[in-house]
C-alpha cells in the first residue's frame, strides 16, 4: 500500500512539473507584475496534496502559507483538470472536529478534539483530495492527445478540417459541409445561428511561415518532427512512471464521508476501548493507509522506545491502559497490581526498571502501534503462558542451574525479546542464585517483602515481572 | 467501389396490374423503386440486373394490394475511405470545392488542396497554381482520394483530398 502510493505520488509530481509548471491562476487581463507572478504554485499545491489525504482547504492554506483565495483558485483549476476531488459541506464546529479527529487518526494518533462544547453555527468547509485513478487517466489521455495532434499534423493529409461558429461556439467537421453551404454566398453558415463559420486553426505550426512556399512547408515539417522528438525525450520519465503504475492497484480514499468514517473507526480501534474485539482491531489496522510497515519494525526492535526514555521518565506512574490488562487472563492478574507498586518503589533506585515502564509508556503514546502490539500479545500469550507454567513447575522440582539454562536457551520463545531485555538477562544471571529461588513464588509477593534485603529482592522481582509485561508489549 | 449483390424486397402491386404481364409490371416497378436509392448499409443501388426469385403473392386484407417477396440482383456503389475516385467538380468556394462521383457528393476542403493552388474569386471561382497551368473550377474532372465518409441511413457523404501524388485535375474543360 505504502509503496503503491509512493509510485502514484511520483506520478503526480512528475505530471505537475511537466504540465503545470507555468500555470498562473491570474486572469489574463490582469497585468502581471513580478509580485503577482504565482507560477509554480500549482506544483507546490499538488506536492502538498501528495502528502495528505482528504484535507480541509483552510488547513492546507495555512500549511502552505497561502491565501485561501489563491489556494482555492488553484484548487478549482485542478478540479477542472480532474486532478482532485473536492467536497463542500456545511458543518457545525462539531463536524469540523470529526474531521480533525480523522486527520489525527491518520497522522499520529493523538486525539485532540474535545466533544464537549458545540456551536450551532454553520460554516461551509471545503475539502480536497487527490483522485489518483482519474489522474492516471487524465495524464495518459493528455499524452495521447499531444502525440496524436503532432502526428496528424506531420502527415497532414489525413486530417479532417474543422469549422467553428464564432457566435455560438458550435463546431462542425468537413463531413457536415453539404449541410452548411448556403445559397446566398459561398461561405459556410452555422445551422443554429446562421453565423459565418470560421476555419478552426489550432494548428501548431501553420501560423508562422508564409503559405504556399515549398521551403516553408519543409521548415514546418522539420519543426513538427523536432517537437515530437523533444516531447518523447522530455516526457520520458512521466511515461515510464505511467507504465510502472499501470498494474498497481490505485489508492482509493473514497468520498469524504466514507474516508472520515473509516479513519475515525480505525482510530477508535487503535485506541482500543476494552471491548474492542480482535477482528475489529485487525480491520482497523488494515484500513489505516499510512501505518507504514517500517514504523512497526522499528518498534519491534525497541530502538524507538529507547529514544523516548528521557522524555517520558516523568510520567512513569500512569496506570496501565486497559488493553494491557484485558488479555492478561488468570495467571498474571494478581501480579499486575504488584507490578505497579513495585515499579513505583524501584523507580528511583533502578534505572533499568524505569526503562521498562518507559517502554510501556511510549507504547501508550503511540496509538497506532497498539494494533500490532495487541495482536502480538495474543499470539505471544499462548506461548508465554505455557512457558511460565512449565517454568513454575520446573522451578519447583529442579535446581537453580538448570532453570537458568532453560532461560538461556536461544531457541526458546524468549529469543524474540527486546534488545533491552538481553542486558537485563545478563544482570539476572549475575545474581541468579537469589533470583531464581524467588522466581517460582513471584505470584504471591507477600514473601518478597518478608526478605530482609528488601532493595535487592524487590528489584529482582520487579525485573521478573517486568519481563512478563514486556513480552506482552511485544 | 461497386458490388454485385442480391437483395430482397417486398413489393406491393396494385390489383389493376394483375393479368398476363404481372411479372413484367412487377419488375419494372421494382426498378423504378430501388434504382438510385441509397442505404447506409449497401450504398447506392445503381441498377437491377436480374430477378432471382419471386415469392407467392399475399393479398392484404382490406386493400386488395398483393405483396410479393422478391429477391433480385443489383449493382451497388459504396465509397470507402482510402478509395480513389474520379469526380466532376460541381461547386468551388473559398472553403474548398464540391465534386460528384455518380450519386456520391464529395467535399475537398482547401487545406486538402495542394498548397501551391490558390483560390481565385470572381465570376468563375477556381483554384489555380501560381503559373496558371492547372485550374480547378466548376465542371473540371478531378481524381481524388476519399479520406472520410459519413454514412447515414439514407445518405452517404464523403470528404476527399487531392493533396497526394497523382491526384488532381485530369481533364480541364477550358483546355479541352
PDB file of N, CA and C in Angstrom, chain B residues 18-19 40 51 118 138 148:
ATOM      1  N   UNK B  18     -52.747  -6.790 -62.305  1.00  0.00           N
ATOM      2  CA  UNK B  18     -52.862  -8.242 -62.401  1.00  0.00           C
ATOM      3  C   UNK B  18     -53.272  -8.603 -63.808  1.00  0.00           C
ATOM      4  N   UNK B  19     -52.654  -9.660 -64.324  1.00  0.00           N
ATOM      5  CA  UNK B  19     -53.017 -10.065 -65.676  1.00  0.00           C
ATOM      6  C   UNK B  19     -51.887 -10.818 -66.312  1.00  0.00           C
ATOM      7  N   UNK B  40     -27.537   3.047 -46.093  1.00  0.00           N
ATOM      8  CA  UNK B  40     -26.256   3.183 -45.413  1.00  0.00           C
ATOM      9  C   UNK B  40     -25.465   1.893 -45.421  1.00  0.00           C
ATOM     10  N   UNK B  51     -33.604 -10.892 -61.765  1.00  0.00           N
ATOM     11  CA  UNK B  51     -34.507 -11.324 -60.700  1.00  0.00           C
ATOM     12  C   UNK B  51     -34.122 -12.744 -60.310  1.00  0.00           C
ATOM     13  N   UNK B 118      -4.074  28.347 -55.398  1.00  0.00           N
ATOM     14  CA  UNK B 118      -4.714  29.399 -54.623  1.00  0.00           C
ATOM     15  C   UNK B 118      -6.095  29.701 -55.141  1.00  0.00           C
ATOM     16  N   UNK B 138     -15.584  24.794 -61.786  1.00  0.00           N
ATOM     17  CA  UNK B 138     -16.781  24.008 -62.000  1.00  0.00           C
ATOM     18  C   UNK B 138     -16.634  23.186 -63.287  1.00  0.00           C
ATOM     19  N   UNK B 148     -12.590  10.396 -45.735  1.00  0.00           N
ATOM     20  CA  UNK B 148     -13.585  10.262 -44.675  1.00  0.00           C
ATOM     21  C   UNK B 148     -14.953  10.081 -45.276  1.00  0.00           C
TER      22      UNK B 148
END
